[in-house]
Tab-separated table of C-alpha atoms in Angstrom:
chain	number	residue	atom	x	y	z
A	1	PHE	CA	103.717	120.117	104.983
A	2	GLY	CA	104.039	118.068	108.164
A	3	VAL	CA	107.078	115.926	108.953
A	4	PRO	CA	106.599	112.132	109.091
A	5	ALA	CA	108.459	110.403	111.952
A	6	SER	CA	109.221	113.755	113.557
A	7	ASP	CA	109.910	112.097	116.919
A	8	ARG	CA	113.020	110.588	115.336
A	9	LEU	CA	114.415	114.101	114.903
A	10	ALA	CA	115.863	116.136	117.775
A	11	GLY	CA	117.733	119.386	118.350
A	12	SER	CA	117.947	122.784	116.699
A	13	ALA	CA	120.234	124.442	114.161
A	14	ALA	CA	121.195	127.911	112.999
A	15	TRP	CA	119.785	129.021	109.653
A	16	LYS	CA	119.811	131.971	107.287
A	17	SER	CA	117.306	133.206	104.745
A	18	GLY	CA	116.923	135.523	101.802
A	19	ILE	CA	113.721	137.140	100.502
A	20	ASN	CA	113.047	138.594	97.051
A	21	ILE	CA	109.865	140.696	96.734
A	22	TYR	CA	108.565	141.678	93.299
A	23	ARG	CA	105.177	142.364	91.665
A	24	ARG	CA	103.398	141.657	94.958
A	25	LYS	CA	105.048	138.246	95.080
A	26	ALA	CA	107.752	136.995	97.389
A	27	ASP	CA	110.337	134.274	96.855
A	28	PHE	CA	112.543	133.061	99.669
A	29	VAL	CA	115.466	130.766	100.389
A	30	ILE	CA	116.289	129.093	103.718
A	31	GLU	CA	119.666	127.429	104.295
A	32	SER	CA	121.181	125.527	107.223
A	33	ASP	CA	124.034	123.104	107.874
A	34	LEU	CA	121.800	121.288	110.419
A	35	VAL	CA	124.612	121.118	112.980
A	36	GLY	CA	122.764	120.516	116.241
A	37	VAL	CA	120.032	118.350	114.705
A	38	SER	CA	120.167	114.568	115.047
A	39	SER	CA	118.137	111.993	113.124
A	40	ARG	CA	117.313	108.409	114.102
A	41	LEU	CA	115.765	107.709	110.707
A	42	PRO	CA	117.212	104.771	108.756
A	43	GLU	CA	120.037	105.302	106.302
A	44	PRO	CA	120.641	107.431	104.333
A	45	LEU	CA	118.808	109.934	106.584
A	46	ALA	CA	120.479	108.951	109.859
A	47	LYS	CA	122.592	111.771	111.278
A	48	SER	CA	124.446	112.750	114.467
A	49	ALA	CA	123.950	116.225	115.908
A	50	ALA	CA	127.607	117.149	115.297
A	51	ALA	CA	127.639	116.179	111.619
A	52	PRO	CA	126.955	118.963	109.081
A	53	LEU	CA	124.450	118.313	106.307
A	54	ALA	CA	123.503	121.136	103.956
A	55	LEU	CA	119.779	121.883	103.758
A	56	ARG	CA	118.373	124.366	101.236
A	57	ILE	CA	114.672	125.161	100.821
A	58	GLU	CA	113.588	127.526	98.058
A	59	ARG	CA	110.112	128.832	97.436
A	60	THR	CA	109.151	130.529	94.161
A	61	ALA	CA	105.791	132.007	93.200
A	62	GLY	CA	104.244	130.760	89.962
A	63	GLU	CA	101.233	131.517	87.805
A	64	GLY	CA	97.657	131.038	88.963
A	65	GLY	CA	98.520	131.306	92.623
A	66	ARG	CA	100.733	128.234	92.554
A	67	GLN	CA	103.910	127.947	94.575
A	68	GLN	CA	106.911	125.718	93.984
A	69	PHE	CA	109.023	124.479	96.865
A	70	ALA	CA	112.383	122.888	96.074
A	71	ALA	CA	114.442	121.273	98.826
A	72	THR	CA	117.874	119.636	98.760
A	73	LEU	CA	119.557	117.756	101.601
A	74	GLY	CA	123.236	117.495	100.753
A	75	ASN	CA	123.692	114.733	98.195
A	76	VAL	CA	121.228	112.560	100.129
A	77	ALA	CA	117.812	113.708	98.935
A	78	GLN	CA	115.932	116.338	96.984
A	79	GLY	CA	112.278	117.157	96.550
A	80	ILE	CA	110.005	119.423	94.533
A	81	PHE	CA	106.412	120.268	95.544
A	82	ILE	CA	103.812	122.227	93.584
A	83	LYS	CA	101.292	123.782	95.972
A	84	HIS	CA	97.989	125.475	95.138
A	85	GLU	CA	95.416	126.761	97.607
A	86	GLU	CA	96.988	124.985	100.593
A	87	LYS	CA	97.100	121.638	98.795
A	88	ILE	CA	100.016	119.906	97.126
A	89	GLU	CA	99.075	119.140	93.506
A	90	ARG	CA	102.095	117.023	92.655
A	91	ALA	CA	105.488	116.266	94.108
A	92	VAL	CA	108.646	114.243	93.708
A	93	LEU	CA	111.026	112.947	96.354
A	94	ALA	CA	114.351	111.617	95.071
A	95	ILE	CA	116.669	109.802	97.473
A	96	GLY	CA	120.281	109.141	96.534
A	97	GLU	CA	120.642	109.184	92.756
A	98	GLY	CA	116.878	108.918	92.154
A	99	ASP	CA	115.323	110.868	89.274
A	100	ALA	CA	113.972	114.214	90.536
A	101	ARG	CA	111.585	114.931	87.617
A	102	LEU	CA	108.096	115.979	88.685
A	103	PRO	CA	105.358	113.463	87.779
A	104	ASP	CA	102.360	114.512	85.686
A	105	ARG	CA	100.139	113.858	88.718
A	106	GLY	CA	100.327	112.704	92.303
A	107	VAL	CA	103.536	111.954	94.146
A	108	ALA	CA	106.583	110.102	92.843
A	109	VAL	CA	109.210	108.639	95.175
A	110	ARG	CA	112.364	107.473	93.415
A	111	ILE	CA	115.159	105.780	95.337
A	112	ALA	CA	118.614	104.890	93.994
A	113	LEU	CA	121.031	103.867	96.747
A	114	PRO	CA	124.005	101.518	97.225
A	115	HIS	CA	121.960	99.739	99.930
A	116	LEU	CA	118.348	99.997	101.095
A	117	ASP	CA	117.003	98.493	104.317
A	118	ALA	CA	113.303	98.350	103.432
A	119	ASP	CA	112.477	96.591	106.723
A	120	ALA	CA	113.766	99.561	108.724
A	121	TRP	CA	111.821	102.017	106.564
A	122	ARG	CA	108.681	99.881	106.784
A	123	ASP	CA	108.747	100.266	110.580
A	124	VAL	CA	108.888	104.048	110.136
A	125	LEU	CA	106.140	104.224	107.524
A	126	GLU	CA	103.843	101.868	109.423
A	127	GLY	CA	104.008	104.230	112.390
A	128	LYS	CA	106.388	102.403	114.743
A	129	GLY	CA	108.042	105.437	116.208
A	130	ALA	CA	106.374	107.753	113.726
A	131	GLY	CA	105.314	111.229	114.722
A	132	ASP	CA	103.243	113.751	112.794
A	133	ARG	CA	102.050	112.833	109.360
A	134	ALA	CA	101.555	115.068	106.359
A	135	GLY	CA	97.768	114.847	106.563
A	136	GLY	CA	95.099	115.118	103.907
A	137	ASN	CA	96.764	117.872	101.834
A	138	MET	CA	99.128	115.390	100.182
A	139	PRO	CA	97.990	113.731	96.907
A	140	ALA	CA	98.132	109.983	96.452
A	141	LEU	CA	101.414	108.241	95.751
A	142	ASP	CA	101.528	107.518	92.014
A	143	VAL	CA	104.797	105.594	91.743
A	144	LEU	CA	107.559	104.266	93.966
A	145	SER	CA	110.699	103.171	92.139
A	146	ILE	CA	113.717	101.487	93.711
A	147	VAL	CA	117.109	100.858	92.142
A	148	THR	CA	119.773	99.326	94.370
A	149	PRO	CA	122.429	96.620	94.201
A	150	SER	CA	121.513	95.544	97.755
A	151	LEU	CA	118.009	95.375	99.269
A	152	ARG	CA	116.978	94.083	102.694
A	153	LEU	CA	113.295	93.068	102.753
A	154	LEU	CA	111.315	90.720	105.009
A	155	GLY	CA	114.514	89.539	106.643
A	156	ARG	CA	116.163	88.564	103.363
A	157	ASP	CA	118.788	90.158	101.119
A	158	TYR	CA	118.275	90.739	97.388
A	159	THR	CA	120.772	91.885	94.759
A	160	GLN	CA	120.712	94.084	91.629
A	161	VAL	CA	117.170	95.255	92.308
A	162	GLU	CA	114.984	97.327	90.008
A	163	ALA	CA	111.366	97.690	91.133
A	164	ASP	CA	108.363	99.892	90.312
A	165	LEU	CA	105.287	99.968	92.542
A	166	ARG	CA	102.021	101.655	91.524
A	167	PRO	CA	98.693	101.752	93.386
A	168	ARG	CA	95.867	99.626	91.925
A	169	ASP	CA	92.559	98.362	93.363
A	170	ALA	CA	93.412	99.039	97.030
A	171	GLY	CA	96.788	97.385	96.532
A	172	TRP	CA	100.055	97.689	94.649
A	173	GLN	CA	101.056	96.548	91.188
A	174	ILE	CA	104.729	95.559	91.382
A	175	ALA	CA	107.176	95.104	88.521
A	176	ILE	CA	110.458	93.577	89.694
A	177	ASN	CA	113.714	92.654	88.029
A	178	MET	CA	116.528	91.429	90.238
A	179	GLN	CA	119.000	88.593	90.431
A	180	GLU	CA	116.643	86.429	92.483
A	181	ALA	CA	113.350	87.130	90.686
A	182	ALA	CA	111.709	88.888	87.745
A	183	GLY	CA	108.074	89.423	86.802
A	184	GLU	CA	104.799	91.114	87.787
A	185	LEU	CA	103.030	90.816	91.143
A	186	PHE	CA	99.984	92.330	92.834
A	187	TRP	CA	100.073	93.020	96.566
A	188	ARG	CA	96.892	93.579	98.561
A	189	GLN	CA	97.176	94.758	102.171
A	190	ALA	CA	94.811	92.924	104.526
A	191	ASP	CA	95.795	91.023	107.682
A	192	GLU	CA	99.172	89.539	106.686
A	193	GLY	CA	98.524	90.592	103.073
A	194	SER	CA	98.203	88.653	99.830
A	195	LEU	CA	100.518	88.359	96.842
A	196	GLU	CA	99.573	87.061	93.408
A	197	GLY	CA	101.052	87.155	89.943
A	198	ARG	CA	103.497	85.563	87.543
A	199	LEU	CA	107.274	85.511	87.685
A	200	ARG	CA	109.590	84.687	84.824
A	201	ARG	CA	112.172	83.394	87.288
A	202	LEU	CA	112.543	82.820	91.014
A	203	ILE	CA	115.691	81.641	92.797
A	204	LEU	CA	115.501	80.625	96.463
A	205	ARG	CA	118.459	79.946	98.702
A	206	PRO	CA	118.993	76.328	99.789
A	207	ALA	CA	117.800	75.441	103.291
A	208	ALA	CA	121.404	75.172	104.528
A	209	GLU	CA	121.926	78.868	103.737
A	210	THR	CA	118.811	79.972	105.647
A	211	ALA	CA	119.564	78.150	108.898
A	212	GLY	CA	119.785	81.422	110.785
A	213	VAL	CA	116.389	82.700	109.658
A	214	ASN	CA	113.778	83.160	112.389
A	215	PRO	CA	111.621	79.972	112.275
A	216	THR	CA	108.478	81.992	112.989
A	217	LEU	CA	109.038	84.086	109.838
A	218	ILE	CA	107.083	81.621	107.671
A	219	ASN	CA	103.928	82.325	109.708
A	220	SER	CA	104.203	86.012	108.831
A	221	LEU	CA	104.219	85.276	105.094
A	222	PRO	CA	101.275	86.624	103.081
A	223	ALA	CA	98.726	84.567	101.218
A	224	LEU	CA	100.220	83.487	97.891
A	225	ASN	CA	98.843	82.664	94.448
A	226	VAL	CA	101.934	82.670	92.259
A	227	SER	CA	103.204	80.935	89.147
A	228	VAL	CA	106.894	80.833	88.187
A	229	ASP	CA	108.149	79.908	84.717
A	230	ASP	CA	111.711	79.112	85.832
A	231	PHE	CA	111.992	78.071	89.480
A	232	SER	CA	115.315	77.208	91.134
A	233	ILE	CA	116.644	76.425	94.578
A	234	GLY	CA	120.267	77.451	94.607
A	235	GLU	CA	121.807	76.144	91.399
A	236	ARG	CA	119.208	73.373	91.002
A	237	ALA	CA	116.660	74.225	88.275
A	238	LEU	CA	113.268	72.656	89.088
A	239	GLY	CA	111.081	73.913	86.220
A	240	ARG	CA	107.658	75.550	86.401
A	241	LEU	CA	106.102	76.229	89.818
A	242	GLU	CA	102.448	76.739	90.774
A	243	LEU	CA	101.930	77.740	94.407
A	244	LYS	CA	98.862	78.683	96.415
A	245	ALA	CA	98.822	79.250	100.169
A	246	ARG	CA	96.918	81.215	102.795
A	247	ASN	CA	97.662	82.755	106.164
A	248	ASP	CA	95.041	81.848	108.775
A	249	ASN	CA	95.484	84.134	111.755
A	250	GLY	CA	99.258	83.834	111.781
A	251	ALA	CA	99.445	80.193	110.648
A	252	TRP	CA	100.719	79.807	107.079
A	253	GLN	CA	98.944	76.943	105.275
A	254	LEU	CA	100.010	75.482	101.930
A	255	GLU	CA	96.987	74.700	99.731
A	256	THR	CA	98.406	73.572	96.375
A	257	LEU	CA	101.900	72.974	95.033
A	258	GLY	CA	102.878	71.917	91.544
A	259	ILE	CA	106.286	71.569	89.857
A	260	THR	CA	106.678	70.598	86.207
A	261	ASN	CA	109.874	70.000	84.220
A	262	PRO	CA	111.025	67.774	81.323
A	263	ASP	CA	111.723	64.915	83.740
A	264	GLY	CA	108.204	64.804	85.175
A	265	SER	CA	105.795	66.586	87.467
A	266	LEU	CA	104.962	66.829	91.155
A	267	SER	CA	101.668	68.088	92.534
A	268	GLY	CA	99.870	68.112	95.843
A	269	LYS	CA	96.972	69.668	97.702
A	270	ALA	CA	96.396	70.259	101.390
């Protein structure tokens, strides 16, 4: 299948296998405690060479020449792949307590963890320190779901997060529901990216609480075209927000800003 970020893995481990041959078909099981293998992947897949972690891979032959591969990695992750004629038809990867049901098509990744550092995983998936990739035999990702009480993303922390991401029009349709925000967004990857959509609520931390944030972070923000029904900074409710901005070669420029509430309205354009 190919192993993404394989250069973050090192070492070797003892393993055992069992083979069952019947009706010109063969099923097999491979098991290892992975003692001797270290991983520099982000949590929950980080591992020292001395630590045991049970790995089990089972292959069963199905109808029509299809093969099913099921893999479990302790209580950390599990995956199921349906393979036909050297291509994976559909697959699921469940991390933590994520749902391991196979999707009807494509690939589903479901994550349910006590904490998720999405910034660390983004570095891996964008190829910073990544090794071999799975290649063209893997179908498109159909859904990525995240459930966690603690998420680190773009240098900020979010709480009680539930998010579903699905590919659409060379981008991602995102449904989010968390303590700080709720609504629907569309992300398009190009340069620094663009984000548009409508949120039911958005709560930002007051400036005094973000004093330690890297001041250059704002220039890495994507282009924005967002409306918010209930916008707050800290405990101060400000009403409805309309925001449009662009990122010009690393310089974030505010184009329009509008805030409306029962006490009045504020609007401006660059």
